Amino acid sequence: NIVLRIRNVGDDPATIDQVFIDGKTLAKAGGNSNLPFPLTFRPGEEKIVTIWLTTGYTHGQVVELRLHTIGGNEYSKLITLP
């Protein structure tokens, strides 16, 4: 599982419309999450998102997780899988 704590630190609402794992959409990467996307955050709002990768991934593997917003911004991080 990948657990993300996501907070909108801006002054306007923000919506994450896609999650990518190694360049693939979450669905194509064989993943699921506890919250549905698109996911909207009010200013200052924080949510915990858990992502499960069900197939093709192993303990210790490094993957790129990228969040894409409807405004066109992208936020990425390399994550070592537990």
Backbone as JSON, one array per atom type, in Angstrom:
{
  "sequence": "NIVLRIRNVGDDPATIDQVFIDGKTLAKAGGNSNLPFPLTFRPGEEKIVTIWLTTGYTHGQVVELRLHTIGGNEYSKLITLP",
  "N": [[0.83, -1.19, 0.0], [0.41, 2.25, -0.7], [0.44, 5.14, 1.08], [-0.87, 8.3, 1.07], [-0.7, 11.59, 2.24], [-2.43, 14.28, 1.45], [-2.57, 17.71, 0.94], [-4.17, 20.76, 0.33], [-2.51, 23.6, -0.09], [-2.96, 25.97, -1.23], [-4.88, 28.95, -2.19], [-7.17, 28.5, -3.58], [-9.71, 26.11, -4.61], [-8.6, 22.78, -5.42], [-8.3, 20.15, -7.77], [-7.55, 16.8, -8.11], [-7.26, 14.9, -10.88], [-6.16, 12.68, -12.07], [-4.11, 9.84, -11.36], [-0.9, 8.64, -11.73], [1.19, 5.82, -12.16], [4.41, 5.08, -12.71], [4.07, 6.3, -15.23], [1.7, 5.21, -16.18], [-1.87, 5.25, -16.09], [-3.68, 4.96, -13.0], [-5.56, 2.87, -13.12], [-4.65, 1.4, -15.39], [-2.23, 0.63, -14.39], [-2.91, -1.34, -12.72], [-4.01, -0.66, -10.27], [-5.78, 0.55, -7.33], [-7.73, 2.85, -5.31], [-8.64, 4.21, -2.07], [-10.29, 6.4, -2.2], [-12.38, 7.96, -4.63], [-11.4, 9.22, -7.86], [-12.11, 12.0, -9.97], [-10.74, 14.04, -7.33], [-11.51, 16.5, -5.12], [-10.14, 19.27, -3.35], [-10.69, 21.61, -0.86], [-9.39, 24.92, -0.06], [-6.77, 24.54, 2.26], [-7.68, 22.05, 3.03], [-7.18, 18.63, 3.9], [-6.55, 15.27, 2.94], [-6.4, 11.73, 3.36], [-5.1, 9.38, 1.24], [-5.15, 6.1, 0.16], [-3.38, 3.89, -1.82], [-3.54, 0.93, -3.63], [-1.51, -1.39, -5.21], [-2.0, -3.96, -7.3], [-0.96, -5.94, -9.04], [2.09, -7.05, -10.58], [4.07, -5.65, -9.2], [6.7, -5.38, -6.76], [8.03, -5.9, -3.45], [10.2, -3.39, -2.3], [10.63, -2.32, -4.79], [11.12, 0.58, -6.81], [8.96, 3.13, -7.69], [7.49, 5.67, -9.78], [5.27, 7.98, -8.64], [2.71, 10.01, -9.74], [0.74, 12.86, -9.48], [-1.93, 14.43, -11.09], [-3.47, 17.49, -11.79], [-6.65, 19.12, -12.54], [-6.07, 21.62, -13.38], [-3.76, 21.32, -14.77], [-1.36, 21.04, -13.47], [1.36, 19.03, -12.19], [2.5, 16.7, -9.82], [5.13, 14.88, -8.62], [6.73, 11.95, -7.26], [9.33, 9.76, -6.29], [8.88, 6.54, -5.07], [9.63, 3.98, -2.79], [8.41, 0.79, -2.73], [6.69, -0.78, -0.04]],
  "CA": [[0.0, 0.0, 0.0], [1.03, 3.58, -0.67], [-0.46, 6.04, 1.81], [-0.54, 9.7, 0.78], [-1.41, 12.67, 2.94], [-2.46, 15.35, 0.46], [-3.17, 18.93, 1.49], [-4.2, 21.93, -0.56], [-1.94, 24.75, 0.6], [-3.28, 27.16, -2.01], [-6.04, 29.76, -1.82], [-8.3, 28.09, -4.41], [-9.91, 24.67, -4.65], [-7.76, 22.02, -6.35], [-8.86, 18.83, -8.06], [-6.67, 15.8, -8.71], [-8.1, 14.13, -11.79], [-5.5, 11.44, -12.49], [-2.93, 9.36, -10.65], [-0.08, 7.81, -12.62], [2.27, 5.01, -11.6], [5.37, 4.83, -13.78], [3.54, 6.79, -16.5], [0.42, 4.58, -16.51], [-2.96, 5.63, -15.19], [-3.81, 4.04, -11.88], [-6.28, 1.69, -13.6], [-3.77, 0.61, -16.28], [-1.14, 0.1, -13.58], [-3.47, -2.39, -11.88], [-4.16, -0.12, -8.92], [-7.04, 1.07, -6.79], [-7.55, 3.76, -4.18], [-9.77, 4.25, -1.15], [-11.15, 7.52, -2.57], [-12.52, 8.04, -6.09], [-10.89, 10.39, -8.58], [-11.41, 13.18, -9.47], [-10.8, 14.29, -5.9], [-11.39, 17.95, -4.95], [-9.7, 19.76, -2.04], [-10.89, 23.03, -0.56], [-8.17, 25.5, 0.51], [-6.45, 24.06, 3.6], [-8.2, 20.71, 3.29], [-6.23, 17.52, 3.81], [-7.17, 13.95, 2.86], [-5.5, 10.58, 3.3], [-5.42, 8.51, 0.11], [-4.4, 4.86, 0.14], [-3.34, 3.28, -3.15], [-3.13, -0.46, -3.67], [-1.03, -1.9, -6.5], [-2.38, -5.36, -7.14], [-0.19, -6.9, -9.84], [3.28, -6.6, -11.29], [4.95, -4.83, -8.36], [7.32, -6.18, -5.71], [8.61, -5.23, -2.28], [11.47, -2.74, -2.55], [10.66, -1.71, -6.12], [10.94, 2.03, -6.84], [8.01, 3.56, -8.72], [7.18, 7.09, -9.8], [3.87, 8.32, -8.43], [2.49, 11.37, -10.22], [-0.62, 13.37, -9.34], [-2.23, 15.43, -12.11], [-4.66, 18.29, -11.45], [-7.4, 19.6, -13.7], [-5.4, 22.85, -13.81], [-2.59, 20.98, -15.57], [-0.16, 20.87, -12.64], [1.71, 17.66, -11.86], [3.37, 16.55, -8.65], [5.62, 13.5, -8.68], [7.66, 11.5, -6.22], [9.76, 8.36, -6.37], [8.49, 5.84, -3.85], [10.04, 2.59, -2.66], [7.25, 0.04, -2.26], [6.94, -1.53, 1.18]],
  "C": [[0.88, 1.25, 0.0], [0.02, 4.5, 0.01], [0.03, 7.47, 1.58], [-1.36, 10.62, 1.67], [-1.3, 13.87, 2.01], [-3.19, 16.54, 1.05], [-3.1, 20.02, 0.45], [-3.71, 23.13, 0.23], [-2.23, 26.06, -0.13], [-4.52, 27.87, -1.5], [-7.3, 29.38, -2.59], [-8.49, 26.59, -4.31], [-8.99, 24.01, -5.68], [-8.36, 20.63, -6.53], [-7.81, 17.96, -8.72], [-7.56, 14.92, -9.59], [-7.48, 12.81, -12.24], [-4.34, 11.13, -11.56], [-2.2, 8.45, -11.62], [0.97, 7.07, -11.81], [3.17, 4.64, -12.77], [4.79, 5.17, -15.16], [2.23, 6.17, -16.93], [-0.65, 5.12, -15.57], [-3.08, 4.58, -14.09], [-4.51, 2.75, -12.32], [-5.39, 0.8, -14.46], [-2.58, 0.02, -15.53], [-1.62, -1.02, -12.65], [-3.68, -1.95, -10.45], [-5.57, 0.33, -8.6], [-6.72, 2.08, -5.7], [-8.8, 3.75, -3.31], [-10.73, 5.4, -1.44], [-11.22, 7.62, -4.09], [-11.91, 9.32, -6.65], [-11.88, 10.72, -9.67], [-11.72, 13.44, -7.99], [-10.52, 15.78, -5.68], [-11.05, 18.29, -3.5], [-10.02, 21.24, -1.92], [-9.57, 23.6, -0.04], [-7.97, 25.04, 1.95], [-6.9, 22.65, 3.9], [-7.13, 19.65, 3.06], [-7.01, 16.21, 3.77], [-6.07, 12.89, 2.84], [-5.98, 9.67, 2.18], [-4.53, 7.28, 0.21], [-4.52, 4.26, -1.25], [-2.83, 1.85, -3.0], [-2.69, -0.81, -5.08], [-1.16, -3.41, -6.43], [-1.52, -6.34, -7.92], [1.05, -6.25, -10.43], [4.26, -5.76, -10.49], [5.47, -5.68, -7.21], [7.86, -5.29, -4.6], [9.97, -4.64, -2.66], [11.6, -2.09, -3.91], [10.42, -0.2, -6.0], [10.02, 2.37, -8.0], [7.87, 5.08, -8.65], [5.68, 7.25, -9.65], [3.69, 9.77, -8.86], [1.01, 11.71, -10.09], [-0.82, 14.48, -10.36], [-3.51, 16.16, -11.72], [-5.38, 18.75, -12.71], [-6.83, 20.92, -14.22], [-4.13, 22.6, -14.62], [-1.3, 20.84, -14.77], [0.08, 19.39, -12.36], [2.7, 17.66, -10.7], [3.81, 15.1, -8.62], [6.61, 13.23, -7.57], [8.04, 10.06, -6.51], [9.49, 7.72, -5.02], [9.03, 4.41, -3.9], [8.88, 1.83, -2.05], [7.6, -0.76, -1.01], [6.92, -3.04, 0.94]]
}
